[in-house]
């Protein structure tokens, strides 16, 4: 029984290894997707990059869509989406992304050494305009966008929502299930909905 279990585990690891290799080489030959050295994919993410957009992933980045072994429940795979001309997603070296969505209409930049826990939503645009002058046409609108900047060493706990136009300063921590609707300075713990500064560090 133990030999069979060992063989099953070995086969799963081998299949996942080859999936990562195939995915990595697919990216290498994709003109508008750049990947650095040592990138790690755990299970296949959902990736949709418009032919006029750019996905730029740095060195030693982990993109984890594997629920098993992760410390909270992950509701979905990682999703990286830049679906308009000129849209940019940039992820810095050593950053870890777990079961979260990054959707860029214009520009989302995530710095180095960031921790993005499961079920976070990082978006730089609204799905639709408010259209109060013609609410019947709201369904046909596509909304505006403002760039999102997450600086180096930021930690987003599980379930954080980062809204358009926000900048999160270096080293800051955003607590679980917070909604970031305004700029957050460096070296603070912030949380809540609406978000507020909970503690500052020198």
Short mmCIF file of C-alpha atoms in Angstrom, two decimals:
data_model
loop_
_atom_site.label_atom_id
_atom_site.label_comp_id
_atom_site.label_asym_id
_atom_site.label_seq_id
_atom_site.Cartn_x
_atom_site.Cartn_y
_atom_site.Cartn_z
CA UNK A 1 0.00 0.00 0.00
CA UNK A 2 2.79 2.41 0.93
CA UNK A 3 4.57 1.63 -2.38
CA UNK A 4 1.41 2.47 -4.33
CA UNK A 5 0.99 5.72 -2.39
CA UNK A 6 4.61 6.62 -3.08
CA UNK A 7 4.12 5.96 -6.80
CA UNK A 8 0.93 8.07 -6.95
CA UNK A 9 2.68 10.97 -5.23
CA UNK A 10 5.66 10.65 -7.55
CA UNK A 11 3.41 10.70 -10.63
CA UNK A 12 1.53 13.78 -9.38
CA UNK A 13 4.82 15.59 -8.77
CA UNK A 14 6.13 14.60 -12.20
CA UNK A 15 2.95 15.78 -13.96
CA UNK A 16 3.01 19.09 -12.09
CA UNK A 17 6.69 19.56 -12.88
CA UNK A 18 6.11 19.12 -16.60
CA UNK A 19 3.06 21.40 -16.48
CA UNK A 20 5.24 24.15 -14.98
CA UNK A 21 7.92 23.62 -17.63
CA UNK A 22 5.37 23.79 -20.45
CA UNK A 23 3.76 26.92 -18.99
CA UNK A 24 7.12 28.61 -18.48
CA UNK A 25 8.22 27.93 -22.06
CA UNK A 26 4.84 29.06 -23.40
CA UNK A 27 5.41 32.41 -21.68
CA UNK A 28 8.96 32.64 -22.97
CA UNK A 29 7.68 32.64 -26.55
CA UNK A 30 4.72 34.94 -25.90
CA UNK A 31 5.69 38.44 -27.06
CA UNK A 32 3.63 40.39 -24.54
CA UNK A 33 4.40 38.17 -21.53
CA UNK A 34 7.80 38.49 -19.86
CA UNK A 35 8.92 36.11 -17.13
CA UNK A 36 12.08 36.19 -15.05
CA UNK A 37 14.25 33.40 -13.69
CA UNK A 38 13.11 30.91 -11.09
CA UNK A 39 9.38 31.58 -11.42
CA UNK A 40 7.22 28.94 -9.72
CA UNK A 41 3.71 27.98 -10.83
CA UNK A 42 1.68 25.72 -8.54
CA UNK A 43 -1.19 24.54 -10.73
CA UNK A 44 -2.24 26.48 -13.78
CA UNK A 45 -3.40 30.11 -13.34
CA UNK A 46 -6.04 31.81 -15.47
CA UNK A 47 -4.20 34.25 -17.73
CA UNK A 48 -5.76 36.61 -20.27
CA UNK A 49 -3.41 39.19 -21.76
CA UNK A 50 -4.65 41.31 -24.68
CA UNK A 51 -2.30 41.39 -27.67
CA UNK A 52 -1.66 45.09 -26.97
CA UNK A 53 -1.13 44.62 -23.22
CA UNK A 54 1.87 43.49 -21.15
CA UNK A 55 2.41 41.03 -18.30
CA UNK A 56 5.87 41.40 -16.72
CA UNK A 57 6.77 38.90 -13.97
CA UNK A 58 10.11 39.24 -12.17
CA UNK A 59 12.58 36.67 -10.85
CA UNK A 60 11.68 34.05 -8.25
CA UNK A 61 7.98 34.91 -8.25
CA UNK A 62 5.53 32.29 -6.93
CA UNK A 63 2.07 32.10 -8.50
CA UNK A 64 0.15 29.58 -6.46
CA UNK A 65 -3.22 28.20 -7.55
CA UNK A 66 -2.92 25.01 -5.52
CA UNK A 67 -5.29 24.82 -2.55
CA UNK A 68 -3.76 21.72 -1.01
CA UNK A 69 -1.03 22.71 1.44
CA UNK A 70 -2.06 26.37 1.64
CA UNK A 71 -3.11 27.56 5.10
CA UNK A 72 -6.52 29.09 4.23
CA UNK A 73 -9.15 27.96 1.74
CA UNK A 74 -8.45 29.28 -1.75
CA UNK A 75 -11.67 29.94 -3.65
CA UNK A 76 -10.19 30.01 -7.14
CA UNK A 77 -7.00 29.89 -9.16
CA UNK A 78 -4.82 32.95 -9.65
CA UNK A 79 -6.21 35.18 -12.37
CA UNK A 80 -4.02 37.65 -14.27
CA UNK A 81 -6.00 39.77 -16.72
CA UNK A 82 -4.92 42.76 -18.82
CA UNK A 83 -7.64 43.02 -21.40
CA UNK A 84 -7.18 46.36 -23.16
CA UNK A 85 -4.55 47.99 -25.38
CA UNK A 86 -1.73 49.40 -23.27
CA UNK A 87 -2.74 47.65 -20.05
CA UNK A 88 0.20 46.60 -17.85
CA UNK A 89 0.60 44.15 -14.99
CA UNK A 90 4.05 44.16 -13.38
CA UNK A 91 5.02 41.83 -10.53
CA UNK A 92 8.38 42.37 -8.81
CA UNK A 93 11.06 39.87 -7.82
CA UNK A 94 10.36 37.35 -5.03
CA UNK A 95 6.67 38.25 -4.73
CA UNK A 96 4.18 35.50 -3.84
CA UNK A 97 0.64 35.48 -5.20
CA UNK A 98 -1.90 32.95 -3.92
CA UNK A 99 -5.32 32.34 -5.46
CA UNK A 100 -6.02 36.01 -6.17
CA UNK A 101 -7.14 38.21 -9.06
CA UNK A 102 -5.18 41.02 -10.69
CA UNK A 103 -7.20 42.79 -13.38
CA UNK A 104 -5.54 45.72 -15.14
CA UNK A 105 -7.39 48.02 -17.49
CA UNK A 106 -4.56 50.56 -17.33
CA UNK A 107 -1.70 49.68 -14.95
CA UNK A 108 -1.11 47.59 -11.82
CA UNK A 109 2.40 47.45 -10.36
CA UNK A 110 3.26 45.13 -7.47
CA UNK A 111 6.73 45.58 -5.98
CA UNK A 112 9.39 43.16 -4.79
CA UNK A 113 9.02 40.74 -1.88
CA UNK A 114 5.25 41.23 -1.59
CA UNK A 115 2.91 38.68 -0.03
CA UNK A 116 -0.52 38.50 -1.64
CA UNK A 117 -2.64 36.02 0.32
CA UNK A 118 -5.54 34.03 -1.10
CA UNK A 119 -8.76 35.56 -2.38
CA UNK A 120 -7.48 39.12 -2.85
CA UNK A 121 -8.88 41.30 -5.64
CA UNK A 122 -6.62 43.97 -7.13
CA UNK A 123 -8.35 46.08 -9.79
CA UNK A 124 -7.53 49.42 -11.41
CA UNK A 125 -10.92 50.05 -13.01
CA UNK A 126 -14.64 49.74 -12.58
CA UNK A 127 -16.65 47.34 -14.68
CA UNK A 128 -19.11 50.07 -15.67
CA UNK A 129 -19.71 53.81 -15.46
CA UNK A 130 -22.21 55.12 -12.91
CA UNK A 131 -24.34 56.51 -15.75
CA UNK A 132 -26.96 58.13 -13.53
CA UNK A 133 -27.93 60.35 -16.46
CA UNK A 134 -28.90 57.22 -18.40
CA UNK A 135 -29.01 54.20 -16.10
CA UNK A 136 -30.57 52.01 -18.79
CA UNK A 137 -27.29 52.33 -20.72
CA UNK A 138 -25.08 51.46 -17.72
CA UNK A 139 -24.87 47.86 -18.88
CA UNK A 140 -23.17 49.02 -22.12
CA UNK A 141 -20.43 51.07 -20.44
CA UNK A 142 -16.93 49.90 -19.54
CA UNK A 143 -15.90 52.28 -16.74
CA UNK A 144 -12.83 54.38 -16.00
CA UNK A 145 -9.43 53.37 -14.62
CA UNK A 146 -6.69 54.70 -12.33
CA UNK A 147 -3.32 52.95 -11.82
CA UNK A 148 -2.68 50.87 -8.70
CA UNK A 149 0.79 50.85 -7.11
CA UNK A 150 1.75 48.37 -4.39
CA UNK A 151 5.28 49.11 -3.23
CA UNK A 152 7.97 46.65 -2.08
CA UNK A 153 7.51 44.39 0.95
CA UNK A 154 3.74 44.89 1.26
CA UNK A 155 1.61 42.12 2.77
CA UNK A 156 -2.05 41.81 1.78
CA UNK A 157 -3.84 39.37 4.07
CA UNK A 158 -6.59 37.10 2.78
CA UNK A 159 -9.62 38.63 1.11
CA UNK A 160 -8.26 42.18 0.67
CA UNK A 161 -9.82 44.30 -2.10
CA UNK A 162 -7.61 47.00 -3.61
CA UNK A 163 -9.61 49.58 -5.57
CA UNK A 164 -8.56 51.84 -8.48
CA UNK A 165 -6.14 54.71 -7.94
CA UNK A 166 -4.64 53.37 -4.71
CA UNK A 167 -0.99 53.42 -3.63
CA UNK A 168 0.13 51.18 -0.75
CA UNK A 169 3.45 52.25 0.76
CA UNK A 170 6.53 50.09 1.28
CA UNK A 171 6.40 47.54 4.09
CA UNK A 172 2.77 48.07 5.05
CA UNK A 173 0.36 45.31 6.05
CA UNK A 174 -3.33 45.26 5.13
CA UNK A 175 -5.48 43.13 7.42
CA UNK A 176 -7.85 40.42 6.21
CA UNK A 177 -11.01 41.36 4.27
CA UNK A 178 -10.13 45.06 4.18
CA UNK A 179 -11.20 47.37 1.36
CA UNK A 180 -8.37 49.69 0.31
CA UNK A 181 -10.07 52.75 -1.17
CA UNK A 182 -7.36 55.35 -0.43
CA UNK A 183 -3.58 55.65 -0.30
CA UNK A 184 -1.80 53.88 2.56
CA UNK A 185 1.55 55.24 3.82
CA UNK A 186 4.71 53.23 4.37
CA UNK A 187 5.29 50.98 7.39
CA UNK A 188 1.79 50.80 8.86
CA UNK A 189 -0.84 48.22 9.64
CA UNK A 190 -4.13 49.26 8.08
CA UNK A 191 -7.49 47.57 7.94
CA UNK A 192 -11.25 47.77 7.84
CA UNK A 193 -14.00 48.89 5.50
CA UNK A 194 -13.48 51.76 5.00
CA UNK A 195 -9.80 51.27 5.70
CA UNK A 196 -7.97 53.17 8.43
CA UNK A 197 -4.49 53.18 9.94
CA UNK A 198 -4.36 50.83 12.94
CA UNK A 199 -0.68 51.11 13.90
CA UNK A 200 2.40 52.97 12.67
CA UNK A 201 5.97 51.77 12.79
CA UNK A 202 9.12 53.94 12.75
#
